[in-house]
């Protein structure tokens, strides 16, 4: 197989970040700064171009209803909420009151607070308790890696045909594509990547954006 890809470096990555709509967004920049001040944990935040991609994707499918599993300090939720239709709603799931307190503040600053509902608690239990009739146009999964497949199986029946599910960290720091995956989280992601590629219920593609995005369209 002839390989075709461009490996990024710092110069090219800055270029990628600069050449997108909203690269001068003051609220998202302030949220990045505040999250970075938390220390190493800030690695959990999605990347800038990933956020722009998500806003575009949500808007492109005309999404009115979305769910996010793993909200942290709120960057991805703001990006999703901004792409929703004017009457759109985003349901955010996270276990941490501490991190999502920051998210709530930034939802207000970004003018999306009224579009978002937060449910605190373990994601699997929250997903199992969702109202029966709740259907989503778009889902973003970015919480416990070992639980991704369980989130998938709980969310997929609620996604409308042609709706999208996006999974973050599906390149797992670049450590996949080998048989020596020595952490449970890496093995779970590898297993799910392979499952999605064969799963007749969806069409999927693994995009090398940031730490890897699995983009799935429900058939
Ligand atoms: C990678 S961060 C999410 C980053 C976020 N999408 C952003 O753009 O900043 C993962 C989040 O998932 C939450 N989380 C991890 N395991 C969870 C679980 N089992 N149930 C609910 N939330 C969980 C953590 O509290 C954390 O805020």
Short mmCIF file of C-alpha atoms and ligand atoms in Angstrom, two decimals:
data_model
loop_
_atom_site.label_atom_id
_atom_site.label_comp_id
_atom_site.label_asym_id
_atom_site.label_seq_id
_atom_site.Cartn_x
_atom_site.Cartn_y
_atom_site.Cartn_z
CA UNK A 1 0.00 0.00 0.00
CA UNK A 2 1.30 3.41 -0.96
CA UNK A 3 1.18 5.65 2.13
CA UNK A 4 -0.25 9.11 1.78
CA UNK A 5 -0.33 11.49 4.73
CA UNK A 6 1.33 14.64 6.03
CA UNK A 7 3.02 14.46 9.41
CA UNK A 8 2.48 17.68 11.30
CA UNK A 9 5.17 19.68 13.05
CA UNK A 10 4.80 22.75 15.32
CA UNK A 11 4.99 25.19 12.39
CA UNK A 12 2.35 23.38 10.35
CA UNK A 13 0.16 22.84 13.40
CA UNK A 14 0.14 26.58 14.17
CA UNK A 15 -0.79 27.15 10.53
CA UNK A 16 -3.66 24.65 10.81
CA UNK A 17 -4.91 26.41 13.95
CA UNK A 18 -4.68 29.86 12.33
CA UNK A 19 -6.49 28.95 9.10
CA UNK A 20 -10.01 28.31 10.39
CA UNK A 21 -13.14 30.27 11.21
CA UNK A 22 -13.11 31.63 14.76
CA UNK A 23 -9.36 31.35 15.32
CA UNK A 24 -9.57 34.65 17.25
CA UNK A 25 -12.40 33.54 19.56
CA UNK A 26 -11.83 35.34 22.86
CA UNK A 27 -14.09 33.15 25.02
CA UNK A 28 -12.58 29.85 23.85
CA UNK A 29 -9.06 31.33 24.21
CA UNK A 30 -9.85 32.41 27.79
CA UNK A 31 -11.20 28.92 28.54
CA UNK A 32 -8.01 27.34 27.17
CA UNK A 33 -5.89 29.62 29.37
CA UNK A 34 -7.93 28.89 32.50
CA UNK A 35 -7.85 25.14 31.78
CA UNK A 36 -4.09 25.19 31.10
CA UNK A 37 -3.59 26.85 34.49
CA UNK A 38 -5.03 23.68 36.08
CA UNK A 39 -1.81 21.88 35.12
CA UNK A 40 -1.28 18.51 33.48
CA UNK A 41 -4.98 17.66 33.59
CA UNK A 42 -5.55 20.25 30.84
CA UNK A 43 -4.35 17.57 28.38
CA UNK A 44 -7.93 16.30 28.53
CA UNK A 45 -9.25 19.32 26.64
CA UNK A 46 -9.93 18.85 22.93
CA UNK A 47 -7.80 20.76 20.42
CA UNK A 48 -8.72 24.06 18.75
CA UNK A 49 -9.15 22.75 15.20
CA UNK A 50 -11.10 19.78 16.51
CA UNK A 51 -13.51 22.20 18.17
CA UNK A 52 -13.96 24.15 14.92
CA UNK A 53 -14.47 20.89 13.03
CA UNK A 54 -17.17 19.84 15.48
CA UNK A 55 -19.04 23.15 15.21
CA UNK A 56 -19.00 22.85 11.42
CA UNK A 57 -20.12 19.21 11.48
CA UNK A 58 -23.02 19.87 13.88
CA UNK A 59 -24.18 22.82 11.75
CA UNK A 60 -23.74 20.91 8.48
CA UNK A 61 -26.18 18.18 9.55
CA UNK A 62 -28.62 20.75 10.92
CA UNK A 63 -28.48 19.14 14.34
CA UNK A 64 -31.12 20.17 16.86
CA UNK A 65 -30.37 17.57 19.51
CA UNK A 66 -26.95 16.49 20.73
CA UNK A 67 -25.33 14.59 23.58
CA UNK A 68 -21.81 14.80 24.95
CA UNK A 69 -20.24 12.21 27.24
CA UNK A 70 -17.27 13.89 28.97
CA UNK A 71 -17.54 17.67 29.34
CA UNK A 72 -14.61 18.63 31.60
CA UNK A 73 -14.22 22.44 31.55
CA UNK A 74 -16.56 22.88 28.60
CA UNK A 75 -14.54 23.50 25.42
CA UNK A 76 -16.15 20.82 23.23
CA UNK A 77 -19.63 21.52 24.61
CA UNK A 78 -19.38 25.17 23.56
CA UNK A 79 -18.25 24.11 20.09
CA UNK A 80 -21.16 21.67 19.75
CA UNK A 81 -23.73 24.11 21.15
CA UNK A 82 -22.63 26.82 18.75
CA UNK A 83 -23.27 24.55 15.75
CA UNK A 84 -26.79 23.59 16.84
CA UNK A 85 -29.90 25.07 15.31
CA UNK A 86 -31.28 28.11 17.16
CA UNK A 87 -33.76 25.90 19.05
CA UNK A 88 -31.18 23.13 19.59
CA UNK A 89 -30.36 21.38 22.86
CA UNK A 90 -27.19 19.71 24.11
CA UNK A 91 -27.21 17.21 26.96
CA UNK A 92 -23.84 17.04 28.75
CA UNK A 93 -22.80 14.10 30.94
CA UNK A 94 -19.89 14.25 33.35
CA UNK A 95 -19.00 12.88 36.79
CA UNK A 96 -17.10 15.95 37.99
CA UNK A 97 -18.78 18.88 39.70
CA UNK A 98 -15.40 20.59 39.97
CA UNK A 99 -14.55 20.70 36.25
CA UNK A 100 -18.09 21.36 35.07
CA UNK A 101 -18.40 24.38 37.39
CA UNK A 102 -15.83 25.99 35.09
CA UNK A 103 -17.83 24.81 32.05
CA UNK A 104 -21.01 26.43 33.39
CA UNK A 105 -19.24 29.78 33.71
CA UNK A 106 -17.99 29.60 30.13
CA UNK A 107 -21.36 28.48 28.75
CA UNK A 108 -22.69 31.79 30.08
CA UNK A 109 -19.83 33.79 28.59
CA UNK A 110 -20.25 32.04 25.23
CA UNK A 111 -24.01 32.72 25.25
CA UNK A 112 -24.94 29.01 25.03
CA UNK A 113 -26.02 28.33 28.62
CA UNK A 114 -29.74 28.06 27.75
CA UNK A 115 -29.02 25.38 25.12
CA UNK A 116 -27.18 23.07 27.50
CA UNK A 117 -28.36 20.72 30.22
CA UNK A 118 -25.74 19.07 32.45
CA UNK A 119 -26.30 15.74 34.20
CA UNK A 120 -23.71 14.90 36.82
CA UNK A 121 -22.87 11.29 37.63
CA UNK A 122 -21.38 8.11 36.13
CA UNK A 123 -22.10 8.25 32.39
CA UNK A 124 -23.30 4.67 31.91
CA UNK A 125 -25.88 4.98 34.69
CA UNK A 126 -27.04 8.35 33.33
CA UNK A 127 -27.35 6.97 29.78
CA UNK A 128 -29.41 4.04 31.06
CA UNK A 129 -31.80 6.46 32.76
CA UNK A 130 -32.44 8.77 29.78
CA UNK A 131 -36.06 9.42 28.79
CA UNK A 132 -37.34 6.74 26.42
CA UNK A 133 -38.21 9.10 23.57
CA UNK A 134 -34.94 11.04 23.52
CA UNK A 135 -33.29 11.00 20.07
CA UNK A 136 -30.03 12.65 19.02
CA UNK A 137 -28.71 14.03 15.74
CA UNK A 138 -25.14 14.22 17.04
CA UNK A 139 -23.17 12.54 19.84
CA UNK A 140 -19.65 13.22 21.09
CA UNK A 141 -17.88 10.64 23.26
CA UNK A 142 -14.89 11.77 25.33
CA UNK A 143 -15.03 10.22 28.83
CA UNK A 144 -13.65 6.90 30.24
CA UNK A 145 -11.91 5.04 27.39
CA UNK A 146 -12.71 1.56 28.77
CA UNK A 147 -16.40 2.51 28.69
CA UNK A 148 -16.56 3.84 25.12
CA UNK A 149 -18.14 0.69 23.73
CA UNK A 150 -20.81 0.73 26.43
CA UNK A 151 -21.56 4.40 25.65
CA UNK A 152 -21.77 3.47 21.97
CA UNK A 153 -24.26 0.68 22.49
CA UNK A 154 -26.41 2.88 24.72
CA UNK A 155 -26.29 5.92 22.42
CA UNK A 156 -26.60 4.29 18.97
CA UNK A 157 -30.29 3.25 19.31
CA UNK A 158 -31.09 6.90 20.13
CA UNK A 159 -29.29 8.38 17.12
CA UNK A 160 -31.52 9.11 14.13
CA UNK A 161 -30.58 7.59 10.74
CA UNK A 162 -27.79 9.69 9.18
CA UNK A 163 -27.01 11.13 12.61
CA UNK A 164 -23.36 11.19 13.69
CA UNK A 165 -21.34 9.80 16.60
CA UNK A 166 -17.86 11.18 17.10
CA UNK A 167 -15.33 9.46 19.40
CA UNK A 168 -12.25 11.30 20.65
CA UNK A 169 -8.74 9.90 21.34
CA UNK A 170 -9.15 7.04 18.90
CA UNK A 171 -5.46 7.17 17.93
CA UNK A 172 -4.65 6.86 21.63
CA UNK A 173 -1.56 9.04 21.56
CA UNK A 174 -0.28 7.29 18.41
CA UNK A 175 0.30 4.00 20.25
CA UNK A 176 -2.08 1.84 18.16
CA UNK A 177 -1.41 -0.35 15.13
CA UNK A 178 0.83 -2.70 17.12
CA UNK A 179 0.09 -5.90 19.03
CA UNK A 180 1.84 -4.56 22.15
CA UNK A 181 -0.88 -2.45 23.75
CA UNK A 182 -0.22 -2.76 27.44
CA UNK A 183 -2.99 -0.64 28.93
CA UNK A 184 -6.66 -1.56 29.24
CA UNK A 185 -7.76 1.81 27.87
CA UNK A 186 -5.62 1.37 24.72
CA UNK A 187 -6.91 -2.16 24.19
CA UNK A 188 -10.50 -0.93 24.57
CA UNK A 189 -9.98 1.79 21.96
CA UNK A 190 -8.26 -0.61 19.56
CA UNK A 191 -11.10 -3.12 19.94
CA UNK A 192 -13.71 -0.42 19.33
CA UNK A 193 -11.89 0.96 16.25
CA UNK A 194 -11.89 -2.54 14.75
CA UNK A 195 -15.51 -3.16 15.74
CA UNK A 196 -16.70 0.12 14.17
CA UNK A 197 -14.95 -0.69 10.89
CA UNK A 198 -17.03 -3.90 10.61
CA UNK A 199 -20.23 -2.72 12.25
CA UNK A 200 -23.05 -2.82 9.66
CA UNK A 201 -25.12 -0.37 11.71
CA UNK A 202 -22.75 2.49 10.93
CA UNK A 203 -20.37 3.85 8.31
CA UNK A 204 -17.14 4.96 9.96
CA UNK A 205 -13.82 6.67 9.26
CA UNK A 206 -10.89 7.27 11.61
CA UNK A 207 -9.72 10.83 11.06
CA UNK A 208 -6.18 11.80 12.12
CA UNK A 209 -7.28 15.08 13.66
CA UNK A 210 -5.72 15.81 17.05
CA UNK A 211 -5.61 12.44 18.91
CA UNK A 212 -7.83 10.78 16.31
CA UNK A 213 -11.57 11.11 15.75
CA UNK A 214 -13.77 8.17 14.81
CA UNK A 215 -16.63 9.63 12.83
CA UNK A 216 -19.63 7.31 12.53
CA UNK A 217 -22.79 7.83 10.54
CA UNK A 218 -25.76 5.72 11.59
CA UNK A 219 -27.17 3.88 8.59
C1 LIG B 1 -11.18 14.04 28.29
S1 LIG B 1 -12.19 14.89 29.42
C2 LIG B 1 -13.37 15.66 28.37
C3 LIG B 1 -12.80 16.86 27.67
C4 LIG B 1 -13.86 17.76 27.08
N1 LIG B 1 -14.57 17.07 26.02
C5 LIG B 1 -13.25 19.06 26.59
O1 LIG B 1 -13.41 19.42 25.42
O2 LIG B 1 -12.61 19.75 27.38
C6 LIG B 1 -13.04 13.56 30.16
C7 LIG B 1 -14.18 13.96 31.13
O3 LIG B 1 -14.95 12.79 31.35
C8 LIG B 1 -15.33 12.73 32.69
N2 LIG B 1 -15.49 11.31 33.01
C9 LIG B 1 -14.53 10.35 33.03
N3 LIG B 1 -15.07 9.16 33.34
C10 LIG B 1 -16.40 9.37 33.47
C11 LIG B 1 -17.49 8.53 33.77
N4 LIG B 1 -17.33 7.21 33.95
N5 LIG B 1 -18.72 9.08 33.85
C12 LIG B 1 -18.90 10.40 33.63
N6 LIG B 1 -17.91 11.24 33.34
C13 LIG B 1 -16.68 10.74 33.28
C14 LIG B 1 -14.23 13.42 33.47
O4 LIG B 1 -14.76 13.97 34.67
C15 LIG B 1 -13.74 14.46 32.49
O5 LIG B 1 -14.32 15.71 32.77
#
